[in-house]
Amino acid sequence: MDVADLLDRAAAMVPADVANEAGVMVVDVREYLEHDEWEVALDLLVDLDTGWRPPTAWWDLLIDSAELMWLSDAAAWCRWGRWESIHGIVRAEVRLLSPAEGGRRTPIPGKGILRPLWDVGRRTAAGDPDLLVARIWVESAPALPSGATGSVRLGPLSPALWRHLQPGMTITMHEGRPTVGTATIIEVSNAR
C-alpha cells in the first residue's frame, strides 16, 4: 500500500464533524490528498486527534505513512498517540526547579526519551512515597529547560496506578530522591 492509500484510509476513519482548534476538518485533508500533498495531509490528520478517540488502527495508518515518507518525528508522535489510545491521556503543566533550587542542570528532551520517577500520592507498606515511572513528551517545544514551565504529556509505565489523578492535582517529579519539579494535572482520560 502506498502513502496516498494509507492517508486516504486514515481520513475515512475520522468523523466528518471533528475539527481541530483552527477549524480544519477531514474535508480539508481530502483536498490536500487530491493534490498529492501527503506531508500536509498527514500533519492535518495528526492534528485531528481531538474531539474523538482515534482507534489504534488509525494511528497505525499514520505511523506507516510517516515512516514511508521518512518523517521520524511524525512517526514518533503517532506512536505516542497510539499508546494514548490504548492507555489513556495524562497531561500536566510542569514546573522544573532551577539548578540553584536543586533541579536538573540539563533540559528535558521533548520526545518521550526521559523516564523520571513521579510521586502520585501512593505509599509503600513502610509509608514512604511509592515513586512511579512515566515518560515525558514536551508539548509544542523540542525540550523544556531547567527552571522553566511547560505543558507535557506523561506516559506512565503502569497506567492503572495513575487512574486516581484528576485535573488540579499536583504531583512531584524525581530523579533519585530529591524533587526536581512539580506538575499540575490538566487532563486525564482513562484507557479504552
Coordinates of C-alpha atoms in Angstrom, one line a residue:
M1 CA 0.0 0.0 0.0
D2 CA 1.3 3.5 -0.8
V3 CA 1.3 6.7 1.2
A4 CA -1.8 8.1 -0.6
D5 CA -3.8 4.9 0.1
L6 CA -2.8 4.9 3.8
L7 CA -3.7 8.5 4.3
D8 CA -7.0 8.1 2.4
R9 CA -7.9 5.1 4.7
A10 CA -7.0 7.2 7.8
A11 CA -9.1 10.1 6.6
A12 CA -12.1 7.8 6.0
M13 CA -12.0 6.9 9.7
V14 CA -12.3 10.4 11.0
P15 CA -15.8 11.5 11.8
A16 CA -17.0 14.3 9.5
D17 CA -17.8 16.7 12.3
V18 CA -14.4 16.5 14.0
A19 CA -12.4 19.8 13.8
N20 CA -9.1 20.9 15.2
E21 CA -8.6 24.3 17.1
A22 CA -8.1 26.1 13.7
G23 CA -11.4 24.7 12.3
V24 CA -9.7 22.2 10.0
M25 CA -11.8 19.2 9.2
V26 CA -11.3 15.9 7.3
V27 CA -12.8 17.6 4.1
D28 CA -9.7 19.9 4.2
V29 CA -7.4 16.9 4.5
R30 CA -9.1 15.3 1.4
E31 CA -8.3 18.5 -0.7
Y32 CA -4.6 18.1 0.1
L33 CA -4.7 14.4 -0.7
E34 CA -6.3 15.2 -4.1
H35 CA -3.2 17.4 -4.8
D36 CA -0.7 14.8 -3.6
E37 CA 0.3 17.0 -0.6
W38 CA 0.9 14.0 1.6
E39 CA 3.0 15.6 4.3
V40 CA 0.5 18.4 4.8
A41 CA -2.4 15.8 4.8
L42 CA -0.5 13.8 7.4
D43 CA 0.1 16.9 9.6
L44 CA -3.6 17.8 9.4
L45 CA -4.7 14.3 10.2
V46 CA -2.5 14.1 13.2
D47 CA -4.0 17.3 14.4
L48 CA -7.5 15.8 14.1
D49 CA -6.9 13.6 17.1
T50 CA -9.1 15.7 19.4
G51 CA -12.9 15.5 19.7
W52 CA -12.9 11.8 19.2
R53 CA -10.9 8.8 20.5
P54 CA -8.9 7.5 17.4
P55 CA -8.6 3.8 17.3
T56 CA -5.1 2.2 17.2
A57 CA -5.7 1.2 13.5
W58 CA -6.0 4.9 12.6
W59 CA -2.7 5.6 14.4
D60 CA -1.1 2.6 12.6
L61 CA -2.0 4.0 9.3
L62 CA -0.4 7.4 10.2
I63 CA 2.7 5.7 11.6
D64 CA 3.1 3.7 8.3
S65 CA 2.6 6.9 6.3
A66 CA 5.1 8.8 8.3
E67 CA 7.7 6.0 8.0
L68 CA 7.2 5.7 4.3
M69 CA 7.8 9.5 4.0
W70 CA 10.9 9.2 6.3
L71 CA 9.3 11.6 8.8
S72 CA 10.7 10.2 12.0
D73 CA 9.4 12.9 14.3
A74 CA 5.9 12.5 13.0
A75 CA 6.1 8.7 13.3
A76 CA 7.3 9.1 16.9
W77 CA 4.3 11.4 17.7
C78 CA 1.9 8.9 16.1
R79 CA 3.4 6.1 18.2
W80 CA 2.8 8.2 21.3
G81 CA -0.8 8.9 20.2
R82 CA -1.4 5.2 19.6
W83 CA -0.1 4.5 23.1
E84 CA -2.5 7.1 24.5
S85 CA -5.4 5.5 22.6
I86 CA -4.8 2.3 24.4
H87 CA -3.7 3.6 27.9
G88 CA -5.3 7.0 28.2
I89 CA -4.0 10.5 28.4
V90 CA -2.3 12.3 31.3
R91 CA -1.4 16.0 30.5
A92 CA 0.2 18.3 33.0
E93 CA 1.8 21.7 33.4
V94 CA 5.3 21.0 34.7
R95 CA 7.5 23.5 36.6
L96 CA 11.1 22.3 36.7
L97 CA 13.3 23.5 39.5
S98 CA 16.3 25.5 38.5
P99 CA 19.8 24.1 39.3
A100 CA 20.0 26.7 42.1
E101 CA 16.9 25.1 43.7
G102 CA 18.3 21.6 43.3
G103 CA 16.8 20.9 39.9
R104 CA 18.2 19.5 36.7
R105 CA 21.1 21.0 35.0
T106 CA 20.0 19.9 31.5
P107 CA 16.8 20.4 29.7
I108 CA 14.2 17.6 29.4
P109 CA 14.3 16.3 25.9
G110 CA 10.8 16.6 24.3
K111 CA 10.1 13.3 22.6
G112 CA 9.4 10.8 25.4
I113 CA 13.1 9.8 26.0
L114 CA 13.3 10.8 29.7
R115 CA 11.6 8.5 32.2
P116 CA 11.7 10.1 35.6
L117 CA 10.1 9.0 38.8
W118 CA 6.8 10.6 40.0
D119 CA 5.1 10.8 43.4
V120 CA 1.4 10.5 42.5
G121 CA 0.3 10.0 46.1
R122 CA 0.8 6.3 46.5
R123 CA 2.7 4.9 49.6
T124 CA 4.7 1.8 50.2
A125 CA 3.9 -0.5 53.1
A126 CA 6.6 1.4 55.2
G127 CA 4.7 4.7 54.4
D128 CA 7.3 6.1 52.0
P129 CA 6.3 7.6 48.7
D130 CA 5.9 4.8 46.0
L131 CA 7.6 6.5 43.1
L132 CA 6.3 5.5 39.6
V133 CA 8.0 5.8 36.2
A134 CA 6.5 7.8 33.4
R135 CA 7.9 9.1 30.1
I136 CA 7.6 12.8 29.3
W137 CA 6.6 14.3 25.9
V138 CA 7.1 18.1 25.9
E139 CA 4.2 19.7 24.0
S140 CA 5.0 22.5 21.5
A141 CA 8.7 22.6 22.1
P142 CA 11.8 20.4 21.4
A143 CA 12.8 20.5 25.1
L144 CA 11.9 22.0 28.5
P145 CA 14.9 23.9 30.1
S146 CA 15.7 23.8 33.8
G147 CA 13.7 26.3 35.7
A148 CA 11.1 26.5 33.0
T149 CA 7.4 25.7 33.0
G150 CA 5.6 23.9 30.1
S151 CA 2.8 21.6 29.1
V152 CA 3.7 17.9 28.9
R153 CA 2.1 14.5 28.3
L154 CA 3.0 11.7 30.6
G155 CA 3.3 8.1 29.5
P156 CA 3.1 6.0 32.8
L157 CA 4.9 2.6 32.8
S158 CA 1.9 1.4 34.9
P159 CA -1.1 3.4 33.7
A160 CA -3.6 1.7 36.0
L161 CA -1.7 3.2 39.0
W162 CA -2.3 6.7 37.8
R163 CA -6.1 6.4 37.3
H164 CA -6.9 8.3 40.5
L165 CA -5.4 11.5 39.2
Q166 CA -7.8 14.4 38.5
P167 CA -7.3 17.9 36.9
G168 CA -5.9 20.3 39.5
M169 CA -3.9 17.7 41.5
T170 CA -0.2 18.3 42.0
I171 CA 2.4 15.5 41.6
T172 CA 6.2 15.7 42.0
M173 CA 8.9 14.7 39.6
H174 CA 12.1 13.0 41.0
E175 CA 15.4 11.8 39.6
G176 CA 16.6 9.9 42.6
R177 CA 15.3 11.1 45.9
P178 CA 15.2 14.9 45.5
T179 CA 12.3 16.6 43.9
V180 CA 13.3 18.2 40.6
G181 CA 9.9 19.5 39.5
T182 CA 6.2 19.8 40.2
A183 CA 3.3 19.1 37.8
T184 CA -0.3 20.2 38.0
I185 CA -2.6 17.8 36.2
I186 CA -4.6 19.5 33.4
E187 CA -6.2 16.5 31.7
V188 CA -6.7 12.8 32.4
S189 CA -8.6 10.3 30.3
N190 CA -9.0 6.6 31.1
A191 CA -7.9 3.8 28.7
R192 CA -10.5 2.2 26.5

